Coordinates of C-alpha atoms in Angstrom, one line a residue:
Chain A
M946 CA 31.3 -56.3 -46.1
N947 CA 30.4 -53.0 -47.8
P948 CA 32.9 -50.4 -47.1
R949 CA 31.6 -47.0 -46.1
I950 CA 34.5 -44.7 -46.8
D951 CA 36.5 -45.6 -49.7
L952 CA 39.5 -43.6 -51.0
K953 CA 41.1 -44.9 -54.3
N954 CA 44.5 -43.9 -55.5
V955 CA 43.9 -40.4 -54.2
S956 CA 46.5 -37.6 -54.7
R957 CA 46.6 -34.0 -53.7
V958 CA 49.1 -31.5 -54.7
Y959 CA 49.3 -28.0 -53.2
S960 CA 51.6 -25.2 -54.1
D961 CA 53.1 -23.1 -51.4
A962 CA 53.6 -19.5 -51.2
N963 CA 56.5 -19.5 -53.8
G964 CA 54.4 -21.6 -56.1
T965 CA 56.5 -24.7 -55.6
P966 CA 54.4 -27.8 -55.8
F967 CA 54.1 -29.8 -52.5
T968 CA 52.6 -33.3 -52.7
A969 CA 50.3 -33.6 -49.6
L970 CA 49.0 -37.0 -50.5
H971 CA 50.5 -39.5 -53.1
D972 CA 48.4 -42.4 -54.4
V973 CA 46.6 -43.1 -51.2
S974 CA 44.1 -45.9 -51.0
L975 CA 42.0 -46.8 -47.8
S976 CA 38.8 -48.4 -46.9
V977 CA 36.9 -47.7 -43.6
E978 CA 34.0 -50.0 -42.7
K979 CA 30.8 -48.8 -41.2
G980 CA 31.1 -48.2 -37.5
E981 CA 34.8 -48.6 -37.4
F982 CA 37.1 -46.4 -35.4
V983 CA 40.2 -45.7 -37.4
S984 CA 43.1 -43.5 -36.3
I985 CA 45.4 -41.9 -38.7
I986 CA 49.0 -41.2 -37.3
G987 CA 52.1 -39.8 -38.6
P988 CA 54.4 -36.9 -38.4
S989 CA 53.4 -33.5 -39.4
G990 CA 53.4 -32.8 -43.2
C991 CA 52.3 -36.5 -43.8
G992 CA 48.9 -35.5 -45.2
K993 CA 46.8 -36.8 -42.5
T994 CA 44.7 -33.5 -42.2
T995 CA 44.4 -33.4 -45.9
L996 CA 43.0 -36.9 -46.0
L997 CA 40.6 -35.9 -43.5
R998 CA 39.5 -32.8 -45.4
L999 CA 39.1 -34.7 -48.6
V1000 CA 36.6 -37.0 -46.8
A1001 CA 34.9 -34.0 -45.3
G1002 CA 34.6 -32.5 -48.9
L1003 CA 36.2 -29.3 -47.7
D1004 CA 38.9 -30.0 -50.4
L1005 CA 38.8 -32.1 -53.5
P1006 CA 41.5 -34.6 -54.9
Q1007 CA 43.3 -34.0 -58.0
A1008 CA 43.5 -37.7 -58.9
G1009 CA 41.5 -40.6 -57.6
T1010 CA 38.1 -40.8 -55.9
V1011 CA 36.7 -40.4 -52.4
S1012 CA 33.4 -41.8 -51.8
L1013 CA 31.0 -42.5 -49.0
D1014 CA 28.7 -45.6 -49.5
G1015 CA 29.7 -45.7 -53.2
E1016 CA 28.6 -42.1 -53.7
Q1017 CA 31.4 -39.7 -54.7
I1018 CA 32.1 -36.7 -52.3
K1019 CA 31.7 -33.5 -54.0
G1020 CA 31.4 -31.1 -51.1
P1021 CA 30.9 -30.8 -47.4
S1022 CA 27.7 -32.3 -45.9
Y1023 CA 26.2 -32.5 -42.3
E1024 CA 26.4 -36.3 -42.8
R1025 CA 30.3 -35.9 -42.2
G1026 CA 30.8 -34.0 -39.1
Y1027 CA 34.1 -32.5 -38.5
V1028 CA 35.8 -31.5 -35.2
F1029 CA 38.8 -29.2 -35.5
Q1030 CA 41.9 -29.2 -33.3
H1031 CA 41.5 -25.6 -32.4
V1032 CA 38.3 -24.7 -30.9
N1033 CA 36.0 -23.5 -33.7
L1034 CA 32.9 -22.7 -31.8
F1035 CA 31.4 -19.5 -33.1
P1036 CA 32.5 -16.9 -30.6
W1037 CA 29.4 -14.9 -31.2
L1038 CA 27.0 -17.6 -30.1
T1039 CA 26.4 -19.1 -26.6
V1040 CA 27.2 -22.6 -25.8
Q1041 CA 23.6 -23.6 -26.4
E1042 CA 23.3 -21.6 -29.7
N1043 CA 26.4 -23.3 -30.9
I1044 CA 25.3 -26.8 -30.2
S1045 CA 22.0 -26.0 -32.0
S1046 CA 23.7 -24.3 -34.9
G1047 CA 23.8 -27.4 -37.0
L1048 CA 20.0 -27.8 -36.7
K1049 CA 19.6 -24.1 -37.5
A1050 CA 22.0 -24.2 -40.6
R1051 CA 20.0 -27.1 -42.0
G1052 CA 16.6 -25.3 -41.2
I1053 CA 15.2 -28.1 -39.1
F1054 CA 15.7 -26.2 -35.6
K1055 CA 12.0 -26.0 -35.0
S1056 CA 11.2 -29.6 -35.4
R1057 CA 14.2 -30.6 -33.3
K1058 CA 14.4 -28.0 -30.7
D1059 CA 13.7 -30.4 -27.9
D1060 CA 16.7 -32.5 -28.5
V1061 CA 19.1 -29.6 -27.7
P1062 CA 19.1 -30.1 -23.9
A1063 CA 20.0 -33.8 -24.3
F1064 CA 23.1 -32.9 -26.2
I1065 CA 24.1 -30.1 -23.7
K1066 CA 23.8 -32.9 -21.1
L1067 CA 25.8 -35.3 -23.3
A1068 CA 28.7 -32.7 -23.4
G1069 CA 28.4 -32.2 -19.7
L1070 CA 27.7 -28.5 -20.0
E1071 CA 24.5 -28.0 -17.9
G1072 CA 24.7 -24.6 -16.3
F1073 CA 26.8 -23.2 -19.0
E1074 CA 24.3 -22.9 -21.8
K1075 CA 24.3 -19.2 -21.8
S1076 CA 28.2 -18.8 -21.5
Y1077 CA 30.2 -17.7 -24.5
P1078 CA 33.0 -19.9 -25.9
H1079 CA 35.7 -17.7 -24.3
Q1080 CA 34.2 -18.0 -20.9
I1081 CA 34.6 -21.8 -20.8
S1082 CA 37.7 -24.1 -20.6
G1083 CA 39.4 -25.7 -23.6
G1084 CA 38.0 -29.1 -22.7
M1085 CA 34.5 -27.8 -22.3
A1086 CA 34.7 -26.1 -25.6
Q1087 CA 35.9 -29.3 -27.3
R1088 CA 32.9 -31.1 -25.7
A1089 CA 30.6 -28.5 -27.0
S1090 CA 32.1 -29.0 -30.5
L1091 CA 31.5 -32.6 -30.4
A1092 CA 28.1 -32.2 -29.3
R1093 CA 27.4 -29.7 -32.1
A1094 CA 28.7 -32.2 -34.6
L1095 CA 26.7 -35.1 -33.2
I1096 CA 23.4 -33.3 -33.0
N1097 CA 23.2 -33.7 -36.8
D1098 CA 23.4 -37.5 -36.6
P1099 CA 26.4 -37.7 -38.9
K1100 CA 27.2 -41.1 -40.6
V1101 CA 30.8 -40.2 -40.2
L1102 CA 32.7 -38.1 -37.6
L1103 CA 36.1 -36.8 -38.6
L1104 CA 38.2 -35.7 -35.7
D1105 CA 41.3 -33.7 -36.5
E1106 CA 43.6 -33.7 -33.5
P1107 CA 40.6 -32.8 -31.3
L1108 CA 42.5 -33.3 -28.1
G1109 CA 45.9 -31.9 -29.4
A1110 CA 45.6 -28.6 -27.5
L1111 CA 44.4 -29.9 -24.2
D1112 CA 46.4 -31.1 -21.1
S1113 CA 46.8 -34.8 -20.4
F1114 CA 44.2 -35.0 -17.7
T1115 CA 41.5 -33.4 -19.7
R1116 CA 42.6 -35.5 -22.7
F1117 CA 42.2 -38.7 -20.9
A1118 CA 38.7 -37.8 -19.8
L1119 CA 37.8 -36.7 -23.3
Q1120 CA 39.1 -40.0 -24.8
D1121 CA 36.7 -41.9 -22.7
I1122 CA 33.9 -39.5 -23.7
I1123 CA 34.7 -40.0 -27.4
L1124 CA 34.7 -43.7 -26.8
E1125 CA 31.4 -43.8 -25.1
L1126 CA 29.7 -41.6 -27.7
W1127 CA 31.1 -43.9 -30.5
E1128 CA 29.7 -46.9 -28.8
Q1129 CA 26.4 -45.2 -28.2
R1130 CA 25.8 -43.8 -31.6
G1131 CA 27.7 -46.1 -33.9
A1132 CA 29.1 -43.5 -36.2
T1133 CA 32.2 -44.3 -38.2
M1134 CA 35.1 -42.5 -36.7
L1135 CA 38.1 -41.1 -38.5
F1136 CA 40.6 -39.8 -35.8
V1137 CA 43.7 -37.9 -36.7
T1138 CA 46.3 -37.7 -34.0
H1139 CA 50.1 -37.6 -33.4
D1140 CA 49.9 -39.4 -30.0
V1141 CA 50.6 -43.1 -30.3
D1142 CA 49.0 -44.0 -26.9
E1143 CA 45.7 -42.2 -27.8
A1144 CA 45.6 -44.0 -31.2
I1145 CA 46.0 -47.5 -29.5
Y1146 CA 43.5 -46.7 -26.7
L1147 CA 40.7 -45.7 -29.1
S1148 CA 41.1 -47.4 -32.4
D1149 CA 40.2 -50.6 -34.3
R1150 CA 42.9 -49.8 -36.8
I1151 CA 45.6 -47.4 -37.0
V1152 CA 46.8 -46.0 -40.3
I1153 CA 50.5 -45.0 -40.2
M1154 CA 51.4 -42.4 -42.7
T1155 CA 54.9 -41.0 -43.9
P1156 CA 55.5 -37.6 -45.2
R1157 CA 57.1 -36.1 -48.5
P1158 CA 55.0 -37.4 -50.2
G1159 CA 52.2 -38.3 -47.9
E1160 CA 51.8 -42.1 -48.2
V1161 CA 50.1 -44.8 -46.1
S1162 CA 53.0 -46.9 -45.1
E1163 CA 51.3 -49.4 -42.9
I1164 CA 47.9 -50.3 -41.3
V1165 CA 48.1 -51.9 -37.9
E1166 CA 45.1 -53.7 -36.4
V1167 CA 44.6 -53.2 -32.7
K1168 CA 43.5 -56.5 -31.3
L1169 CA 43.0 -55.5 -27.7
A1170 CA 39.8 -56.2 -25.9
R1171 CA 37.7 -53.2 -24.8
P1172 CA 37.6 -51.5 -22.5
R1173 CA 41.4 -51.1 -22.8
L1174 CA 43.9 -50.5 -20.1
R1175 CA 46.5 -47.9 -20.6
N1176 CA 49.1 -49.9 -18.6
D1177 CA 48.6 -53.3 -20.1
A1178 CA 51.6 -55.4 -21.3
M1179 CA 49.9 -56.0 -24.7
F1180 CA 49.4 -52.2 -25.0
F1181 CA 53.1 -51.3 -24.5
A1182 CA 54.2 -54.0 -26.8
L1183 CA 52.0 -52.6 -29.6
R1184 CA 53.2 -49.0 -28.6
S1185 CA 56.8 -49.9 -29.0
S1186 CA 56.2 -51.7 -32.4
I1187 CA 54.3 -48.6 -33.7
M1188 CA 57.1 -46.3 -32.3
E1189 CA 59.6 -48.3 -34.1
K1190 CA 57.6 -47.9 -37.3
L1191 CA 57.5 -44.3 -36.9
H1192 CA 61.3 -44.1 -36.1
L1193 CA 60.5 -42.5 -32.8
V1194 CA 62.5 -45.0 -30.6
G1195 CA 65.8 -43.3 -31.1
S1196 CA 69.2 -45.0 -31.6
R1197 CA 70.8 -46.7 -28.7
R1198 CA 73.8 -45.0 -27.5
Q1199 CA 76.4 -46.2 -24.9
P1200 CA 75.7 -44.4 -21.6
E1201 CA 78.5 -42.1 -20.6
Y1202 CA 78.8 -43.7 -17.1
F1203 CA 77.2 -46.5 -15.2
L1204 CA 76.2 -46.2 -11.6
Chain B
M135 CA 31.1 19.2 -3.7
L136 CA 28.5 21.8 -2.8
A137 CA 31.1 24.5 -2.9
F138 CA 30.7 24.9 -6.6
A139 CA 27.1 25.3 -6.3
L140 CA 27.7 28.3 -4.1
A141 CA 30.0 29.6 -6.8
L142 CA 27.2 29.5 -9.1
A143 CA 24.7 31.0 -6.8
S144 CA 27.0 33.9 -5.8
S145 CA 27.7 34.7 -9.4
L146 CA 24.1 35.5 -9.8
I147 CA 24.1 38.1 -7.1
L148 CA 26.6 40.3 -8.8
P149 CA 25.1 43.1 -11.2
N150 CA 25.0 42.6 -14.9
K151 CA 26.8 44.9 -17.3
Q152 CA 25.4 43.3 -20.3
A153 CA 22.0 44.9 -20.5
K154 CA 18.5 43.9 -20.4
L155 CA 18.5 40.3 -19.3
I156 CA 16.0 38.1 -17.5
P157 CA 18.2 36.0 -15.4
L158 CA 15.4 33.7 -14.3
Y159 CA 16.0 30.8 -16.8
Y160 CA 19.6 30.6 -16.2
Q161 CA 19.1 30.7 -12.5
I162 CA 16.6 27.6 -13.1
V163 CA 19.3 25.7 -15.0
L164 CA 21.8 26.3 -12.2
G165 CA 19.2 25.5 -9.6
A166 CA 18.5 22.2 -11.3
F167 CA 22.1 21.4 -11.2
I168 CA 22.2 22.1 -7.5
V169 CA 19.1 19.9 -6.9
F170 CA 20.6 17.1 -9.1
L171 CA 23.8 17.1 -7.2
S172 CA 22.3 17.4 -3.7
V173 CA 19.8 14.4 -4.4
N174 CA 22.9 12.5 -5.6
C175 CA 24.9 13.4 -2.6
V176 CA 22.1 12.4 -0.2
I177 CA 21.6 9.0 -2.0
G178 CA 25.6 8.5 -2.1
L179 CA 25.7 9.0 1.6
R180 CA 23.2 6.3 2.1
S181 CA 24.3 3.9 -0.5
A182 CA 28.0 2.9 -0.8
K183 CA 27.4 1.6 -4.3
H184 CA 26.0 4.8 -5.5
A185 CA 28.7 6.7 -3.9
A186 CA 31.5 4.6 -5.6
K187 CA 29.7 5.4 -8.9
F188 CA 29.0 9.2 -8.3
F189 CA 31.6 10.7 -6.0
P190 CA 34.6 10.2 -8.4
K191 CA 32.9 12.6 -10.8
G192 CA 32.7 15.4 -8.0
Q193 CA 35.8 17.2 -9.3
L194 CA 34.4 17.3 -12.8
F195 CA 31.1 18.9 -11.7
F196 CA 33.1 21.2 -9.5
A197 CA 35.1 22.4 -12.5
L198 CA 31.9 22.8 -14.5
G199 CA 30.6 25.1 -11.9
L200 CA 33.6 27.2 -11.9
L201 CA 33.4 27.4 -15.7
F202 CA 30.0 28.6 -15.5
F203 CA 31.0 31.3 -13.0
A204 CA 34.1 32.4 -14.9
W205 CA 32.2 32.7 -18.0
D206 CA 29.3 34.6 -16.4
F207 CA 31.8 36.6 -14.6
F208 CA 34.0 37.7 -17.7
S209 CA 31.0 38.2 -20.1
A210 CA 27.9 39.5 -18.5
K211 CA 29.2 40.8 -15.1
T212 CA 32.4 42.6 -16.1
A213 CA 32.1 42.8 -19.9
I214 CA 35.8 41.9 -20.2
M215 CA 34.7 39.6 -23.1
P216 CA 32.6 42.0 -25.2
L217 CA 29.3 41.5 -27.1
P218 CA 28.3 40.6 -29.6
F219 CA 30.7 37.6 -29.9
Y220 CA 30.8 36.7 -26.2
P221 CA 27.3 36.6 -24.7
G222 CA 26.9 35.4 -21.2
P223 CA 25.3 32.1 -20.3
T224 CA 22.2 33.9 -18.9
Q225 CA 21.6 35.4 -22.4
I226 CA 22.0 32.2 -24.2
V227 CA 19.7 30.3 -21.9
Q228 CA 17.2 33.1 -22.3
E229 CA 17.4 33.0 -26.1
A230 CA 17.1 29.2 -26.1
V231 CA 13.9 29.3 -24.0
A232 CA 12.5 32.1 -26.1
D233 CA 13.1 30.3 -29.2
Y234 CA 12.5 26.8 -28.0
K235 CA 9.8 26.1 -30.5
I236 CA 12.0 26.9 -33.5
L237 CA 14.9 25.0 -31.9
L238 CA 12.7 21.9 -31.3
I239 CA 11.5 22.0 -34.9
S240 CA 15.0 22.4 -36.2
S241 CA 16.1 19.6 -34.1
A242 CA 13.3 17.3 -35.3
H243 CA 14.3 18.4 -39.0
S244 CA 17.9 17.5 -38.4
L245 CA 17.1 14.3 -36.7
R246 CA 14.8 13.2 -39.6
L247 CA 17.5 14.1 -42.1
F248 CA 20.2 12.2 -40.1
A249 CA 17.8 9.1 -39.6
L250 CA 17.2 8.8 -43.4
G251 CA 20.9 9.2 -44.4
F252 CA 22.0 7.0 -41.5
S253 CA 19.7 4.1 -42.2
S254 CA 20.3 4.1 -45.9
G255 CA 24.0 4.5 -45.4
I256 CA 24.2 1.5 -43.1
I257 CA 22.0 -0.6 -45.5
L258 CA 24.1 0.3 -48.5
G259 CA 27.4 0.0 -46.6
I260 CA 26.9 -3.4 -45.3
S261 CA 25.3 -4.8 -48.4
T262 CA 28.1 -3.4 -50.7
G263 CA 30.6 -4.9 -48.2
I264 CA 29.1 -8.2 -48.4
L265 CA 28.9 -8.3 -52.1
I266 CA 32.5 -7.4 -52.6
S267 CA 33.8 -9.7 -50.2
W268 CA 31.7 -12.7 -51.4
Y269 CA 31.8 -12.2 -55.3
E270 CA 35.0 -11.6 -56.9
R271 CA 33.5 -9.9 -59.8
W272 CA 31.7 -7.2 -57.5
N273 CA 35.1 -6.7 -55.9
Y274 CA 36.9 -6.1 -59.1
W275 CA 34.6 -3.6 -60.3
L276 CA 33.4 -1.9 -57.0
F277 CA 36.5 -1.8 -54.7
P278 CA 38.4 0.7 -56.8
V279 CA 35.3 3.0 -56.8
I280 CA 34.9 2.8 -53.1
R281 CA 38.6 3.5 -52.6
V282 CA 38.5 6.6 -54.8
I283 CA 35.0 8.0 -53.8
G284 CA 35.6 7.1 -50.3
I285 CA 38.4 9.7 -49.8
I286 CA 36.4 12.6 -51.3
P287 CA 34.8 14.6 -48.6
A288 CA 30.9 14.4 -49.0
V289 CA 30.8 18.1 -48.6
A290 CA 32.6 18.5 -51.8
L291 CA 29.7 16.9 -53.5
I292 CA 26.9 19.4 -52.3
P293 CA 27.1 21.4 -55.6
I294 CA 26.4 18.4 -57.6
A295 CA 23.8 17.1 -55.2
M296 CA 21.9 20.3 -55.2
G297 CA 21.9 20.1 -59.1
I298 CA 20.5 16.5 -59.0
F299 CA 18.1 16.4 -56.2
P300 CA 14.8 18.3 -56.1
S301 CA 14.6 18.8 -52.3
S302 CA 17.1 19.9 -49.7
L303 CA 15.9 16.8 -47.6
M304 CA 17.2 14.6 -50.4
V305 CA 20.4 16.5 -50.8
G306 CA 21.1 16.2 -47.1
S307 CA 20.3 12.6 -46.8
F308 CA 22.3 11.8 -49.9
L309 CA 25.3 13.5 -48.4
I310 CA 25.1 11.6 -45.0
T311 CA 24.6 8.4 -46.9
M312 CA 27.8 8.9 -48.7
C313 CA 29.6 9.7 -45.5
L314 CA 28.5 6.4 -44.1
W315 CA 28.4 4.1 -47.1
F316 CA 32.0 3.9 -48.0
P317 CA 33.6 3.6 -44.4
I318 CA 31.1 0.9 -43.6
A319 CA 31.5 -1.0 -46.9
Y320 CA 35.2 -0.8 -46.5
M321 CA 35.2 -2.0 -43.0
T322 CA 32.6 -4.7 -43.7
R323 CA 34.9 -6.1 -46.3
S324 CA 38.0 -6.0 -44.1
G325 CA 36.0 -7.6 -41.3
I326 CA 34.8 -10.4 -43.4
A327 CA 38.3 -11.0 -44.7
N328 CA 39.6 -11.3 -41.3
I329 CA 37.3 -14.1 -40.2
N330 CA 39.0 -17.4 -39.6
K331 CA 38.3 -19.6 -42.5
A332 CA 37.6 -22.5 -40.1
Y333 CA 34.4 -20.9 -39.0
F334 CA 33.2 -21.0 -42.6
E335 CA 34.4 -24.6 -43.0
T336 CA 32.8 -25.5 -39.8
A337 CA 29.6 -24.1 -40.8
R338 CA 29.7 -26.0 -44.2
T339 CA 30.3 -29.4 -42.5
L340 CA 27.3 -28.5 -40.3
G341 CA 25.1 -28.3 -43.4
A342 CA 25.0 -24.6 -44.0
N343 CA 24.0 -23.0 -47.2
E344 CA 25.5 -19.8 -48.8
S345 CA 22.9 -17.4 -47.2
W346 CA 23.6 -19.0 -43.7
L347 CA 27.2 -18.5 -44.3
I348 CA 26.7 -14.8 -45.2
W349 CA 24.1 -13.9 -42.5
R350 CA 25.1 -16.2 -39.6
V351 CA 29.0 -16.4 -40.0
A352 CA 30.3 -13.5 -42.1
V353 CA 28.0 -10.7 -40.8
P354 CA 28.2 -11.6 -37.0
G355 CA 31.9 -12.1 -37.5
A356 CA 32.5 -8.8 -39.1
L357 CA 30.4 -6.9 -36.7
P358 CA 33.0 -5.5 -34.6
S359 CA 34.7 -4.1 -37.5
I360 CA 31.4 -2.9 -39.0
F361 CA 30.9 -0.8 -36.0
T362 CA 34.5 0.8 -36.4
G363 CA 33.2 1.8 -39.8
V364 CA 30.0 3.2 -38.4
S365 CA 31.9 5.3 -35.9
T366 CA 34.2 6.7 -38.5
G367 CA 31.2 7.6 -40.7
I368 CA 29.1 9.0 -38.0
A369 CA 31.7 11.6 -37.2
L370 CA 31.9 12.7 -40.8
S371 CA 28.1 12.6 -41.1
F372 CA 27.6 15.1 -38.2
A373 CA 29.9 17.7 -39.9
T374 CA 28.1 17.0 -43.3
L375 CA 24.7 17.3 -41.7
V376 CA 25.4 20.7 -40.3
V377 CA 27.3 22.0 -43.6
S378 CA 24.5 20.7 -45.7
E379 CA 21.8 22.5 -43.8
M380 CA 23.9 25.7 -43.7
V381 CA 24.0 25.7 -47.5
G382 CA 20.8 24.4 -48.9
A383 CA 18.2 23.9 -46.3
R384 CA 15.2 25.9 -45.0
A385 CA 15.0 24.0 -41.7
G386 CA 17.3 22.2 -39.3
L387 CA 19.9 23.2 -36.8
G388 CA 22.4 24.2 -39.4
W389 CA 19.9 26.5 -41.0
Y390 CA 19.1 28.1 -37.5
L391 CA 22.7 28.5 -37.0
N392 CA 23.3 30.2 -40.2
W393 CA 20.1 32.4 -39.8
A394 CA 21.2 33.5 -36.4
K395 CA 24.6 34.4 -37.7
G396 CA 23.0 36.4 -40.4
W397 CA 21.2 38.5 -37.7
S398 CA 24.3 38.5 -35.6
V399 CA 22.5 37.1 -32.7
Y400 CA 25.4 35.2 -31.2
S401 CA 23.6 34.0 -28.2
K402 CA 21.3 32.1 -30.6
V403 CA 24.3 30.7 -32.3
Y404 CA 25.7 29.5 -29.1
A405 CA 22.2 28.0 -28.2
S406 CA 22.1 26.0 -31.3
I407 CA 25.6 24.8 -31.0
F408 CA 24.6 23.5 -27.6
V409 CA 21.5 21.8 -28.8
M410 CA 23.7 20.1 -31.5
G411 CA 26.2 18.9 -28.9
I412 CA 23.4 17.4 -26.9
E413 CA 21.6 15.9 -29.9
F414 CA 24.8 14.3 -31.4
A415 CA 25.8 13.1 -28.1
L416 CA 22.5 11.4 -27.7
I417 CA 22.8 9.7 -31.1
L418 CA 26.2 8.6 -30.2
R419 CA 24.9 7.1 -26.9
G420 CA 22.2 5.3 -28.8
V421 CA 24.7 3.6 -31.2
G422 CA 26.8 2.8 -28.4
A423 CA 24.0 1.1 -26.7
I424 CA 23.2 -0.9 -29.8
Q425 CA 26.8 -1.8 -30.2
S426 CA 27.3 -3.1 -26.6
K427 CA 24.2 -5.1 -26.9
L428 CA 25.1 -6.8 -30.2
L429 CA 28.7 -7.3 -29.3
A430 CA 27.9 -8.6 -25.7
W431 CA 29.8 -11.7 -26.6
Q432 CA 33.0 -9.9 -26.9
K433 CA 32.9 -8.8 -23.3
G434 CA 36.0 -10.2 -21.6
L435 CA 37.7 -11.1 -24.8
V436 CA 41.1 -9.5 -24.8
K437 CA 41.1 -6.4 -27.1

């Protein structure tokens, strides 16, 4: 199959405030198929956000190549939509104006004006069209961000811990919305998270990364039938094997007393 | 609340010591106050909403009434505060009415001057601010200039401006422009610098080009800060407006003020000061209204 997103031997070094170099990504190679849902998981500082920014074109690699459909990525494009962790709706625009801002930025708002209500409905924000971002809840704002990215019909949707700042109830609800959108629209999804359950629940494959320097340590295929159950035995088995790989299980200590 | 109105009215009955006055116009002004307040009282008694809005201001109006009374009492009635420096309110209102044509024309002149300087100051200020925050080279060369020229009071430039520009209108509007240009450019720059980079990145992943980034992200994001610059500049520009008219012009409120002073007609001086106060307050009101319209999205955000 022809891979859509292709990273080949990509490295990115930043220098911190003191000028000390810091390797965010070291020799990373990764291919993501068209329409695939891939999660990237790892502790902070492992370069998962950097990887996403490189695919978005917000940042360029110092070595290696990043390409989409064989074409090298040189800058941002509406074909690669991006949803940030922290709400990044424009505070000076209403929900409706925010959702249509992608169309306006590309100068095609006039011809596609009629699509906007459908995307407001998709995000479940009917009745809040005229609200400003600070007047709606975090979950609603993140749904608006999703709708704003999706209205451009991106080939790839890059999600940088989009649910990280939400409470767990809202998070579960939004996970289902994201899955639904993915199944409907067939965009390739690259999803950065630090929540193992979330990664298993959503993805076809999970890329596990390790920090200092940021490297891909392993890629786990999630062979669970969809729709998935959060309390399935297979789910838990996979969860504990990933936790172990991330060294999150913790060492076994002898309990101090027995009941 | 009506008590102060009585104070106003009773002050009229006392005999005048400052001679030769037609008290009619002053009485009309006071009468208008009384009518205005009584009407508001009646509405307030009928509608609770209006009462909640209007009645808290009662003490303020009461004090205003007392002030009018005291002023009239100490100047016109008893002449404790002597002429020509302390004319009574009666005389001032009388002069204002007698000179209303000149005052109106002067106000119009001042307004025209202000409008010219204000609009060019805002356009120059915002565009300079955008240039220096967007292009490193412009910032390198222009920002030091703004820092240096920005602290020179525009009034100090009067002699130079009078040498360069052929008409007093141009001198005045140049000076007002200078007042607004630099604070606005400075605040536009810092406003743009303080916008979260994520907004620019989001816009770029949505397919925005550079002009969209400037006009749809940078400018709206910096608008609160731009308005801070405008209000700083506007205060300076009022002072500059009056001074520049007093020095060079042959029209305008500043000129009228200076002319009245030349003839020692202090009642006219006071009259023109009052007109200025009203005019500038109206301008500030207008700017405030535009500001709250453009920054409606900020309402409810923690400041």
